Short mmCIF file of C-alpha atoms and ligand atoms in Angstrom, two decimals:
data_model
loop_
_atom_site.label_atom_id
_atom_site.label_comp_id
_atom_site.label_asym_id
_atom_site.label_seq_id
_atom_site.Cartn_x
_atom_site.Cartn_y
_atom_site.Cartn_z
CA MET A 2 -2.64 -48.51 -1.20
CA GLU A 3 -2.61 -45.13 -0.72
CA PHE A 4 1.16 -44.52 0.44
CA ALA A 5 2.44 -46.52 -2.71
CA SER A 6 0.80 -44.02 -5.12
CA ALA A 7 1.94 -41.33 -4.11
CA LEU A 8 5.31 -42.48 -4.15
CA THR A 9 6.43 -42.04 -7.93
CA ARG A 10 9.16 -39.54 -6.85
CA LEU A 11 12.45 -39.79 -9.77
CA SER A 12 13.33 -36.54 -10.64
CA ASP A 13 16.19 -35.34 -12.63
CA PRO A 14 17.50 -32.14 -11.65
CA GLU A 15 20.87 -32.68 -13.30
CA LYS A 16 18.99 -33.71 -16.57
CA ALA A 17 20.91 -36.45 -16.46
CA ALA A 18 18.42 -39.04 -18.67
CA SER A 19 19.50 -39.59 -22.03
CA SER A 20 15.75 -38.69 -23.24
CA PRO A 21 12.18 -37.67 -21.68
CA ARG A 22 11.22 -41.18 -22.77
CA GLN A 23 14.12 -42.93 -20.26
CA LEU A 24 13.28 -40.35 -17.57
CA HIS A 25 9.84 -41.44 -17.84
CA GLU A 26 10.62 -45.16 -18.01
CA LEU A 27 12.99 -44.86 -15.07
CA SER A 28 10.12 -43.05 -13.04
CA GLU A 29 7.73 -45.93 -13.62
CA LYS A 30 10.64 -48.55 -12.57
CA ILE A 31 11.15 -46.51 -9.56
CA SER A 32 7.49 -46.85 -8.81
CA ALA A 33 7.23 -50.34 -9.71
CA THR A 34 9.88 -50.86 -7.44
CA ILE A 35 7.88 -48.94 -4.92
CA THR A 36 4.53 -50.68 -5.09
CA ARG A 37 6.32 -53.91 -4.99
CA LEU A 38 8.38 -53.18 -1.25
CA PHE A 39 4.52 -52.78 -0.08
CA ARG A 40 3.71 -56.53 -0.66
CA LYS A 41 4.14 -59.32 1.74
CA CYS A 42 7.64 -60.64 2.13
CA GLU A 43 6.39 -64.12 0.82
CA ASN A 44 5.01 -62.25 -2.26
CA GLY A 45 8.37 -60.74 -2.89
CA GLY A 46 8.04 -57.51 -1.42
CA ASN A 47 9.91 -55.63 1.72
CA PRO A 48 7.64 -53.96 4.15
CA PHE A 49 10.62 -52.59 6.07
CA LEU A 50 12.18 -51.47 3.65
CA PHE A 51 9.28 -49.88 2.21
CA ALA A 52 8.59 -47.87 5.71
CA LEU A 53 12.50 -46.93 5.45
CA THR A 54 12.89 -45.37 2.34
CA GLY A 55 9.59 -44.80 0.87
CA PRO A 56 9.48 -41.13 2.55
CA LYS A 57 12.86 -40.37 0.23
CA PRO A 58 13.06 -38.40 -2.93
CA HIS A 59 15.13 -40.93 -5.58
CA GLU A 60 17.44 -38.12 -8.32
CA LEU A 61 19.14 -39.21 -11.49
CA THR A 62 22.59 -38.20 -11.73
CA ARG A 63 25.82 -39.11 -13.81
CA ARG A 64 27.97 -38.29 -10.57
CA PHE A 65 28.05 -41.51 -9.79
CA ASP A 66 27.80 -45.02 -11.82
CA THR A 67 25.95 -46.92 -10.52
CA ALA A 68 23.58 -46.00 -7.24
CA ALA A 69 24.23 -44.13 -3.83
CA THR A 70 22.25 -42.43 -0.94
CA ASP A 71 23.35 -39.93 1.63
CA GLY A 72 20.53 -41.40 3.73
CA LYS A 73 18.48 -38.43 2.50
CA LYS A 74 18.00 -39.38 -1.37
CA PHE A 75 18.66 -42.06 -3.40
CA TYR A 76 20.92 -41.29 -6.40
CA TRP A 77 20.49 -43.46 -9.41
CA ASN A 78 22.89 -43.35 -12.85
CA PRO A 79 20.25 -43.52 -15.48
CA ASP A 80 21.84 -46.15 -17.45
CA PHE A 81 22.56 -48.39 -14.51
CA LEU A 82 18.86 -48.07 -13.04
CA GLU A 83 17.84 -48.92 -16.84
CA LYS A 84 19.35 -51.98 -16.74
CA LEU A 85 17.57 -53.65 -13.57
CA ASP A 86 14.39 -55.29 -13.06
CA PRO A 87 12.23 -54.05 -9.91
CA ASN A 88 13.21 -56.81 -8.15
CA GLU A 89 17.42 -55.83 -8.73
CA ALA A 90 16.72 -52.28 -7.95
CA ALA A 91 15.26 -53.08 -4.68
CA THR A 92 18.14 -55.11 -4.31
CA ILE A 93 20.62 -51.96 -4.48
CA MET A 94 18.13 -49.94 -2.32
CA ALA A 95 18.05 -51.90 0.88
CA HIS A 96 22.02 -52.25 0.21
CA GLU A 97 22.10 -48.36 -0.02
CA ALA A 98 19.61 -48.11 2.85
CA TYR A 99 21.66 -50.06 5.61
CA HIS A 100 25.02 -48.53 4.71
CA VAL A 101 23.54 -45.46 6.26
CA LEU A 102 21.57 -48.12 9.31
CA PHE A 103 25.07 -49.10 10.01
CA TYR A 104 26.79 -46.11 9.95
CA HIS A 105 28.90 -47.38 7.23
CA CYS A 106 30.04 -44.59 5.65
CA THR A 107 30.77 -42.09 8.80
CA PRO A 108 34.27 -40.62 8.89
CA GLU A 109 34.03 -42.00 12.59
CA ARG A 110 33.51 -45.87 11.19
CA SER A 111 35.60 -45.42 7.76
CA GLY A 112 38.25 -42.68 9.04
CA GLY A 113 42.02 -44.26 8.29
CA TYR A 114 40.95 -47.05 6.33
CA LYS A 115 42.21 -47.28 3.12
CA PRO A 116 38.38 -46.57 0.95
CA ASN A 117 38.82 -49.00 -1.83
CA ILE A 118 39.14 -51.77 0.37
CA TRP A 119 36.61 -50.31 3.04
CA ASN A 120 34.08 -50.28 0.63
CA ILE A 121 34.80 -54.26 -0.28
CA ALA A 122 34.59 -54.95 3.77
CA VAL A 123 30.94 -52.76 4.18
CA ASP A 124 29.76 -54.23 0.89
CA TYR A 125 30.29 -57.70 2.60
CA VAL A 126 28.52 -56.98 5.74
CA VAL A 127 25.63 -55.34 3.85
CA ASN A 128 25.06 -57.86 1.64
CA SER A 129 25.35 -60.83 4.01
CA VAL A 130 22.11 -58.64 5.57
CA VAL A 131 20.16 -58.37 2.76
CA GLU A 132 20.75 -62.39 1.79
CA THR A 133 19.94 -63.57 5.20
CA ASP A 134 16.68 -61.36 5.20
CA HIS A 135 15.44 -62.34 1.71
CA ASP A 136 16.19 -66.22 2.91
CA LYS A 137 14.30 -65.60 6.25
CA SER A 138 11.47 -63.50 5.05
CA GLY A 139 10.40 -65.90 1.94
CA ARG A 140 11.63 -63.37 -0.05
CA ASN A 141 13.49 -65.95 -1.88
CA SER A 142 10.58 -68.28 -3.09
CA LYS A 143 9.44 -65.37 -5.69
CA TYR A 144 12.98 -64.10 -6.66
CA LYS A 145 16.54 -64.52 -6.31
CA LEU A 146 19.59 -62.58 -5.30
CA TRP A 147 22.70 -61.71 -7.03
CA THR A 148 21.44 -62.20 -10.51
CA GLY A 149 21.30 -59.80 -13.90
CA VAL A 150 23.50 -56.86 -13.35
CA ILE A 151 23.92 -57.27 -9.38
CA GLY A 152 25.32 -60.89 -9.63
CA PRO A 153 26.99 -62.96 -9.05
CA ALA A 154 27.94 -63.06 -5.71
CA ILE A 155 31.28 -63.77 -4.90
CA PRO A 156 32.19 -65.44 -1.50
CA LEU A 157 35.08 -63.88 0.68
CA ASP A 158 37.06 -67.20 0.34
CA HIS A 159 37.03 -66.46 -3.55
CA TYR A 160 38.09 -63.28 -3.61
CA LEU A 161 41.09 -63.36 -0.95
CA GLU A 162 42.06 -66.37 -2.99
CA SER A 163 41.82 -63.93 -5.93
CA ILE A 164 43.91 -61.46 -3.88
CA ASP A 165 46.34 -63.74 -3.10
CA GLY A 166 46.96 -64.63 -6.56
CA THR A 167 45.54 -68.14 -6.85
CA ARG A 168 42.68 -67.81 -8.08
CA ASP A 169 41.76 -65.15 -11.18
CA TRP A 170 39.99 -61.60 -10.56
CA PRO A 171 36.57 -62.37 -10.77
CA ASP A 172 35.20 -60.02 -13.95
CA LYS A 173 32.27 -59.16 -12.90
CA GLY A 174 29.75 -59.67 -9.64
CA CYS A 175 29.31 -58.42 -6.44
CA PHE A 176 30.85 -58.78 -2.77
CA GLY A 177 28.32 -61.27 -1.31
CA ASP A 178 28.52 -64.31 0.89
CA VAL A 179 25.93 -64.91 3.37
CA THR A 180 28.66 -66.63 5.83
CA CYS A 181 29.98 -62.88 6.54
CA TYR A 182 26.44 -62.58 8.34
CA GLY A 183 27.62 -61.31 12.14
CA ARG A 184 30.88 -60.05 11.29
CA SER A 185 32.56 -56.27 11.14
CA PRO A 186 33.61 -54.86 8.69
CA GLU A 187 36.60 -54.74 10.56
CA SER A 188 37.37 -57.88 10.63
CA ILE A 189 36.53 -58.31 6.79
CA TYR A 190 39.02 -55.75 6.28
CA ASP A 191 41.68 -56.73 8.59
CA ALA A 192 41.47 -60.09 6.13
CA ILE A 193 41.77 -58.47 3.04
CA MET A 194 44.83 -56.48 4.20
CA LYS A 195 46.73 -59.39 5.02
CA ALA A 196 45.82 -61.69 2.30
CA MET A 197 47.50 -58.33 -0.01
CA ALA A 198 50.07 -58.17 2.41
CA GLN A 199 51.08 -61.56 1.36
CA SER A 200 49.68 -61.78 -2.33
CA LYS A 201 51.56 -63.25 -5.09
CA ARG A 202 50.37 -60.50 -7.23
CA LYS A 203 51.71 -57.51 -4.68
CA CYS A 204 54.19 -54.78 -6.21
CA THR A 205 57.31 -54.52 -3.95
CA GLY A 206 58.54 -51.29 -6.11
CA PRO A 207 59.28 -48.25 -6.85
CA ARG A 208 62.87 -49.35 -7.67
CA THR A 209 63.87 -45.91 -7.15
CA PRO A 210 62.70 -44.65 -3.78
CA ILE A 211 59.92 -41.81 -4.34
CA GLY A 212 62.04 -39.28 -2.42
CA GLN A 213 64.98 -39.74 -5.08
CA GLN A 214 62.86 -39.11 -8.18
CA GLN A 215 63.12 -35.88 -9.89
CA PRO A 216 59.93 -33.72 -9.80
CA GLN A 217 59.11 -33.80 -12.96
CA GLN A 218 61.41 -36.88 -14.33
CA ILE A 219 60.35 -38.50 -17.76
CA PRO A 220 60.13 -41.83 -17.43
CA GLN A 221 63.51 -43.10 -19.61
CA PRO A 222 62.73 -45.43 -22.66
CA GLN A 223 63.98 -48.33 -21.97
CA PRO A 224 63.83 -52.13 -23.18
CA GLN A 225 61.06 -53.86 -21.02
CA GLN A 226 61.62 -56.24 -18.71
CA ALA A 227 59.82 -58.95 -18.02
CA GLY A 228 57.83 -58.36 -14.82
CA PRO A 229 58.92 -60.38 -12.12
CA ASN A 230 57.21 -64.17 -10.98
CA GLY A 231 56.16 -63.71 -7.71
CA GLN A 232 57.50 -61.78 -4.89
CA GLN A 233 61.29 -63.61 -6.10
CA GLY A 234 63.07 -61.56 -8.04
CA GLN A 235 61.56 -58.17 -7.84
CA PRO A 236 63.40 -55.58 -6.60
CA GLN A 237 63.65 -54.68 -2.95
CA ILE A 238 61.85 -51.82 -1.65
CA GLY A 239 64.50 -48.54 -1.22
CA PRO A 240 65.50 -47.28 1.79
CA SER A 241 63.38 -47.53 5.31
CA GLY A 242 60.69 -44.54 4.86
CA VAL A 243 59.94 -44.88 1.25
CA LYS A 244 56.45 -45.79 0.51
CA ALA A 245 56.25 -49.09 -1.20
CA CYS A 246 53.75 -49.33 -4.41
CA GLY A 247 52.13 -52.50 -2.96
CA ASN A 248 49.10 -52.74 -5.26
CA LEU A 249 48.63 -56.03 -6.43
CA SER A 250 49.67 -55.66 -10.09
CA TRP A 251 51.33 -58.78 -10.81
CA ASP A 252 49.70 -61.76 -12.73
CA PRO A 253 51.19 -64.65 -11.26
CA LYS A 254 50.68 -66.76 -14.58
CA THR A 255 51.69 -64.51 -16.97
CA GLY A 256 54.03 -62.59 -15.35
CA GLN A 257 53.13 -59.45 -16.36
CA SER A 258 51.40 -56.19 -14.91
CA VAL A 259 47.46 -55.77 -15.27
CA TYR A 260 48.52 -52.48 -16.25
CA GLY A 261 50.16 -53.69 -19.30
CA PRO A 262 54.09 -52.88 -20.04
CA GLY A 263 55.99 -49.73 -19.37
CA PRO A 264 57.18 -47.21 -19.31
CA TYR A 265 54.79 -45.51 -16.98
CA ALA A 266 53.76 -41.83 -16.48
CA THR A 267 55.21 -40.02 -13.31
CA ASP A 268 52.10 -40.35 -11.49
CA GLN A 269 52.17 -44.19 -12.05
CA CYS A 270 54.40 -47.06 -10.13
CA GLU A 271 57.62 -46.68 -12.28
CA ASP A 272 57.73 -50.74 -12.11
CA CYS A 273 54.32 -52.07 -12.70
CA GLY A 274 52.17 -49.06 -13.77
CA ALA A 275 49.70 -48.80 -10.89
CA PRO A 276 48.34 -45.61 -9.86
CA LEU A 277 50.46 -44.46 -7.09
CA ASN A 278 47.30 -42.98 -5.15
CA GLY A 279 46.50 -46.60 -4.81
CA SER A 280 44.11 -48.68 -6.53
CA MET A 281 42.35 -52.26 -6.62
CA PRO A 282 42.53 -54.33 -9.68
CA GLY A 283 39.23 -56.67 -10.62
CA ILE A 284 35.44 -55.06 -9.70
CA GLY A 285 35.30 -52.34 -7.76
CA SER A 286 32.29 -52.09 -4.89
CA LEU A 287 28.60 -52.42 -6.00
CA ASP A 288 27.60 -48.66 -4.99
CA SER A 289 29.40 -45.50 -4.87
CA HIS A 290 29.21 -45.21 -0.92
CA LEU A 291 28.60 -41.64 0.17
CA PRO A 292 29.13 -39.94 3.97
CA SER A 293 25.24 -39.94 5.31
CA ALA A 294 23.73 -36.35 5.19
CA GLN A 295 21.98 -37.30 8.46
CA THR A 296 22.66 -37.03 11.98
CA LYS A 297 22.78 -40.34 13.92
CA ASP A 298 19.69 -39.21 16.33
CA GLU A 299 17.94 -38.89 12.65
CA THR A 300 19.14 -42.29 10.88
CA MET A 301 17.82 -43.81 14.65
CA GLY A 302 15.31 -41.97 14.35
CA ASP A 303 14.40 -43.08 10.83
CA MET A 304 14.90 -47.03 11.62
CA LEU A 305 12.68 -46.82 14.61
CA ARG A 306 9.88 -45.39 12.69
CA ALA A 307 10.30 -48.05 9.88
CA ALA A 308 10.41 -50.58 12.22
CA GLU A 309 7.59 -49.83 14.01
CA GLN A 310 5.57 -48.79 10.88
CA THR A 311 6.26 -52.09 9.71
CA ARG A 312 4.87 -54.05 12.78
CA SER A 313 1.69 -51.38 12.67
CA MET A 314 0.98 -52.58 9.01
CA GLY A 315 1.23 -56.24 10.01
CA ARG A 316 3.74 -57.20 7.57
CA GLY A 317 6.24 -59.08 9.03
CA ASP A 318 9.31 -58.31 10.78
CA VAL A 319 12.36 -55.95 10.67
CA PRO A 320 15.08 -57.75 9.15
CA ALA A 321 17.17 -59.71 11.35
CA GLY A 322 20.39 -57.65 11.17
CA ILE A 323 18.70 -54.43 11.66
CA ALA A 324 16.41 -56.06 14.45
CA GLU A 325 19.99 -56.32 16.32
CA ALA A 326 20.75 -52.89 15.56
CA LEU A 327 17.57 -51.81 16.74
CA GLY A 328 18.34 -53.79 19.82
CA LEU A 329 20.73 -52.08 21.11
CA LEU A 330 19.26 -48.91 20.56
CA GLY A 331 15.81 -50.08 21.59
CA LYS A 332 14.94 -50.84 25.16
CA PRO A 333 16.19 -50.91 27.60
CA GLU A 334 18.87 -48.51 26.55
CA LEU A 335 16.43 -45.90 25.33
CA THR A 336 15.07 -43.27 27.78
CA PRO A 337 12.08 -41.12 26.97
CA ARG A 338 14.24 -38.17 25.99
CA ASP A 339 15.68 -40.07 23.62
CA ILE A 340 12.57 -41.38 22.37
CA ILE A 341 11.34 -37.62 22.51
CA ARG A 342 14.12 -36.64 21.09
CA MET A 343 13.54 -38.80 18.01
CA MET A 344 10.19 -38.42 17.66
CA CYS A 345 10.69 -34.50 17.56
CA SER A 346 13.48 -34.66 15.03
CA ASN A 347 11.51 -37.67 13.10
CA LYS A 348 8.71 -34.79 12.52
CA VAL A 349 11.49 -32.14 11.70
CA ILE A 350 12.56 -34.36 8.87
CA ASP A 351 9.16 -35.41 8.04
CA LYS A 352 7.84 -32.01 7.57
CA GLY A 353 10.51 -30.01 6.69
CA ASN A 354 13.45 -31.63 4.76
CA VAL A 355 12.67 -30.13 1.26
CA ASN A 356 10.04 -27.75 0.12
CA ASP A 357 7.05 -30.18 0.49
CA TRP A 358 4.14 -28.96 -1.27
CA LYS A 359 1.81 -31.93 -0.31
CA ARG A 360 2.25 -29.91 3.34
CA PHE A 361 1.41 -26.57 3.71
CA ARG A 362 2.56 -24.50 6.33
CA ARG A 363 -0.02 -24.22 8.97
CA ARG A 364 -0.40 -20.26 9.89
CA PRO A 365 -2.05 -19.40 6.82
CA GLU A 366 0.10 -16.47 5.22
CA PHE A 367 -1.76 -14.20 2.82
CA ILE A 368 -1.32 -11.50 0.26
CA TYR A 369 -2.81 -7.98 1.29
CA GLU A 370 -5.38 -5.89 -0.83
CA LYS A 371 -6.75 -2.73 0.23
CA ASP A 372 -10.40 -2.68 0.82
CA ALA A 373 -13.05 -0.15 -0.03
CA ASP A 374 -11.86 1.87 3.09
CA GLY A 375 -8.52 1.72 2.49
CA ILE A 376 -7.61 -0.93 4.74
CA TYR A 377 -5.55 -4.00 4.06
CA GLN A 378 -7.46 -7.18 4.08
CA PRO A 379 -5.81 -10.85 3.92
CA LYS A 380 -7.24 -11.97 0.47
CA HIS A 381 -5.29 -14.45 -1.22
CA ARG A 382 -3.94 -17.39 0.72
CA LEU A 383 -0.54 -18.61 0.08
CA TYR A 384 0.23 -22.39 -0.13
CA THR A 385 3.56 -22.25 1.08
CA PRO A 386 5.46 -25.32 1.54
CA LYS A 387 7.13 -26.26 4.80
CA LYS A 388 10.91 -25.32 5.11
CA HIS A 389 14.20 -26.80 6.88
CA ASP A 390 13.05 -24.88 9.92
CA TYR A 391 9.91 -26.58 10.97
CA MET A 392 9.46 -26.83 14.95
CA PRO A 393 7.77 -29.43 16.09
CA LYS A 394 4.84 -28.84 18.73
CA TRP A 395 4.28 -31.03 21.68
CA VAL A 396 1.85 -31.04 24.39
CA CYS A 397 2.08 -32.91 27.65
CA LEU A 398 -0.29 -34.66 30.11
CA LEU A 399 0.90 -34.93 33.11
CA ASP A 400 -0.90 -37.71 35.33
CA THR A 401 -1.08 -35.23 38.67
CA SER A 402 -4.22 -38.05 39.90
CA GLY A 403 -3.06 -39.47 44.01
CA SER A 404 -1.69 -42.72 42.63
CA MET A 405 1.11 -40.66 41.39
CA SER A 406 4.05 -39.85 43.59
CA ASP A 407 6.23 -36.92 44.26
CA GLU A 408 8.84 -38.72 42.98
CA ASP A 409 6.61 -40.05 40.14
CA LEU A 410 6.22 -36.27 38.64
CA VAL A 411 9.72 -34.93 39.56
CA HIS A 412 11.05 -38.05 37.17
CA GLY A 413 8.19 -38.01 34.53
CA VAL A 414 8.96 -34.04 34.66
CA LYS A 415 13.15 -34.69 34.14
CA GLU A 416 12.57 -36.20 30.94
CA LEU A 417 10.72 -33.42 29.75
CA LYS A 418 13.76 -31.33 30.53
CA LEU A 419 15.74 -32.32 27.44
CA VAL A 420 13.13 -31.57 24.78
CA SER A 421 12.17 -28.92 26.13
CA GLY A 422 14.35 -26.24 23.98
CA VAL A 423 12.71 -27.90 20.80
CA GLY A 424 10.08 -26.54 18.96
CA GLU A 425 7.13 -25.36 21.49
CA GLY A 426 5.90 -27.42 24.17
CA TRP A 427 2.75 -26.98 26.95
CA VAL A 428 2.36 -29.43 30.01
CA VAL A 429 -1.01 -29.81 30.64
CA PRO A 430 -2.25 -30.97 34.59
CA CYS A 431 -4.62 -33.67 34.16
CA ASP A 432 -6.41 -35.55 37.08
CA ALA A 433 -10.22 -36.12 36.96
CA THR A 434 -10.38 -33.62 34.89
CA PRO A 435 -7.59 -31.34 32.59
CA TYR A 436 -6.82 -28.23 34.12
CA TRP A 437 -6.45 -26.31 30.82
CA ASP A 438 -6.09 -23.01 32.56
CA LYS A 439 -3.06 -24.27 34.61
CA ALA A 440 -1.01 -25.43 31.43
CA THR A 441 2.78 -23.80 31.37
CA ARG A 442 4.09 -22.66 28.09
CA ILE A 443 7.55 -24.46 27.76
CA THR A 444 10.23 -22.84 25.09
CA SER A 445 12.90 -23.62 27.50
CA THR A 446 14.18 -25.87 30.51
CA GLY A 447 13.53 -23.08 33.08
CA ASP A 448 10.12 -22.92 32.26
CA LEU A 449 9.70 -26.69 33.42
CA ALA A 450 10.11 -25.50 37.21
CA ARG A 451 7.03 -23.41 36.82
CA THR A 452 4.71 -26.71 35.95
CA GLN A 453 1.81 -26.84 38.37
CA ILE A 454 1.21 -29.69 40.04
CA VAL A 455 -2.44 -29.40 40.43
CA GLY A 456 -5.65 -31.87 41.78
CA ARG A 457 -4.78 -35.46 42.54
CA GLY A 458 -8.24 -37.03 41.80
CA GLY A 459 -8.93 -39.77 39.21
CA THR A 460 -7.78 -39.92 35.55
CA VAL A 461 -9.79 -39.33 32.83
CA PHE A 462 -7.82 -39.71 29.48
CA ASP A 463 -10.65 -39.10 27.24
CA THR A 464 -11.65 -35.75 27.90
CA PHE A 465 -8.27 -34.13 27.41
CA LEU A 466 -8.33 -35.82 23.97
CA ARG A 467 -11.58 -34.72 23.33
CA GLU A 468 -11.10 -31.25 24.68
CA LEU A 469 -7.65 -30.91 23.35
CA PRO A 470 -8.21 -29.60 20.08
CA GLU A 471 -10.57 -26.75 21.38
CA GLN A 472 -7.35 -25.37 23.30
CA LYS A 473 -5.37 -22.83 22.10
CA PHE A 474 -2.41 -24.35 21.64
CA GLY A 475 -4.43 -28.01 20.68
CA GLN A 476 -4.34 -27.53 17.46
CA ASN A 477 -1.65 -29.30 15.07
CA VAL A 478 0.15 -30.56 17.96
CA ASP A 479 3.06 -33.66 16.38
CA LEU A 480 3.58 -35.51 19.88
CA LEU A 481 1.49 -35.99 22.96
CA ILE A 482 3.72 -37.07 25.75
CA ILE A 483 1.28 -38.59 28.66
CA ILE A 484 3.24 -38.79 31.53
CA THR A 485 1.46 -41.20 34.14
CA ASP A 486 1.71 -44.21 36.62
CA GLY A 487 -0.55 -46.13 33.87
CA ASP A 488 -3.25 -47.04 36.34
CA CYS A 489 -4.69 -49.36 33.42
CA GLY A 490 -8.14 -49.83 35.27
CA GLU A 491 -8.81 -45.89 34.65
CA ILE A 492 -7.66 -45.41 31.09
CA PRO A 493 -10.33 -46.83 28.46
CA LEU A 494 -8.68 -49.12 26.56
CA ASP A 495 -10.93 -47.85 23.53
CA LEU A 496 -9.71 -44.56 23.77
CA LYS A 497 -9.68 -43.13 19.82
CA PRO A 498 -6.30 -42.31 18.62
CA PRO A 499 -5.73 -38.60 18.52
CA GLY A 500 -4.47 -37.75 14.95
CA MET A 501 -0.71 -37.08 16.27
CA ASP A 502 2.21 -39.21 17.69
CA VAL A 503 1.47 -40.17 21.44
CA LEU A 504 4.43 -41.66 23.69
CA TRP A 505 3.04 -42.74 26.76
CA ILE A 506 5.92 -42.37 29.88
CA ILE A 507 5.03 -44.77 32.37
CA THR A 508 6.61 -43.76 35.64
CA ASN A 509 6.48 -47.35 37.03
CA LYS A 510 6.91 -50.66 36.39
CA ARG A 511 3.05 -51.53 35.83
CA ASP A 512 2.52 -53.62 32.72
CA PHE A 513 0.65 -50.89 30.37
CA LYS A 514 -0.81 -51.75 26.79
CA PRO A 515 -2.86 -48.67 25.37
CA ASN A 516 -4.42 -49.34 21.98
CA PHE A 517 -2.27 -46.47 20.30
CA GLY A 518 0.76 -45.02 21.14
CA ARG A 519 4.25 -46.06 22.30
CA VAL A 520 4.66 -46.90 25.58
CA CYS A 521 7.87 -46.13 27.47
CA GLN A 522 8.92 -47.19 30.94
CA LEU A 523 10.58 -45.04 33.27
CA ARG A 524 13.59 -46.44 35.57
CA PRO A 525 14.20 -43.62 38.17
CA SER A 526 17.28 -45.68 39.13
CA ARG A 527 19.32 -44.24 35.85
CA LEU A 528 17.94 -40.64 36.11
ZN1 LIG B 619 28.05 -50.47 -1.18
ZN1 LIG B 620 54.46 -50.75 -8.42
#
């Protein structure tokens, strides 16, 4: 498909690849992964993930050992990516992308928690969503999750037993347990913390209260005592207020610390040798959890856009866990103004993320040259990529036909208020005919007051759509907003879709299903 073929986008800005050959092979792997995602679920694809991640660039880096995303880009350690097959790479991509959708890595969500434990808790949540979708979608008939480099899955209760000391630490695997589906990361975090508190592995040192240690104290060579077996026999914690080590350092079988025999350095626990900044023995998280570089609006916009695209491709459903998250964001909570803002912010993302050489600025720039008369003339058109500061342009068709009540009009126009500062907008009254000459340009909220209500005849949408490109503001419109009472009898059902996003704001409860665009019912009671 045209989408898929345009999506070879692995770059290596840090020269992380070990050779040009490795870079080439990894690029092929990313392409193959994305191409596979486009397939139907029962053929091993993941259309939602395709829609969600297709537009995002991929970069090699050695800043992380495995993979990571900040919502805007995917990062891969070349040696890790090399070990993955395309299905495994898709699993990692889903894992990464869902962390972002669930806002797992935002400071508001994870603040105050021990990062290494939080990372494990959110991995359990994300992997349960990945696995539930894998089973429900039928993708499991094509390949198994949690195999190869990623697997095996470590059930949560096994992991809690490892923490407790009744089970050995897993030597490889990922935090995957489908029974965690529906649980919050907070509840899993609490379960892990509880197990740690009761663990037989727990170090209750250090023997010397931290406050009484000499800053530059060099550990005295001393005969190494056998580590305490379990909690019995362990030195008591010092005076109150001293931070205990608390690390899961002791192996109940051998009575030895997993950090080896002492003496230890000053930045290690005097008792067990654990680093004093805290660590967790056993395996770590599957990936690096970066804070999102996107705003919540952008992430919501990504999710909505991917969901719509998945449905419109007719390629199956949005994954169940994601659908729930969407349900919270979607109807009926979402007002038209939320949707408009999201659609606009999508445009900014789509068009302006980075210099995008496939999308040129619409207003051409030229290199000027003097002509024979000494006058500068535009000669060479410059192809300037779109930049960060892309301002979306929207046009609103305001239905002023007789069936629209004054209240409808007021409430409809109100929805434009919050977006009136976003980019450039035009409001065009329209009944039996569009009143192009009465169009109001909107760049600030104040402009809305000048919106003219003219005509009160029938409604002719096809005339509007046909004539729109001929208007001075009708070129390159990003978003068309149609505020109408959805009088279906007068809207032809075979309108030709315009080449832009369309949002229908329907001012009443009438069931209205146009053949393109998104529909949003206005509920005046909420305004
Ligand atoms: Zn993760
Ligand atoms: Zn310790």
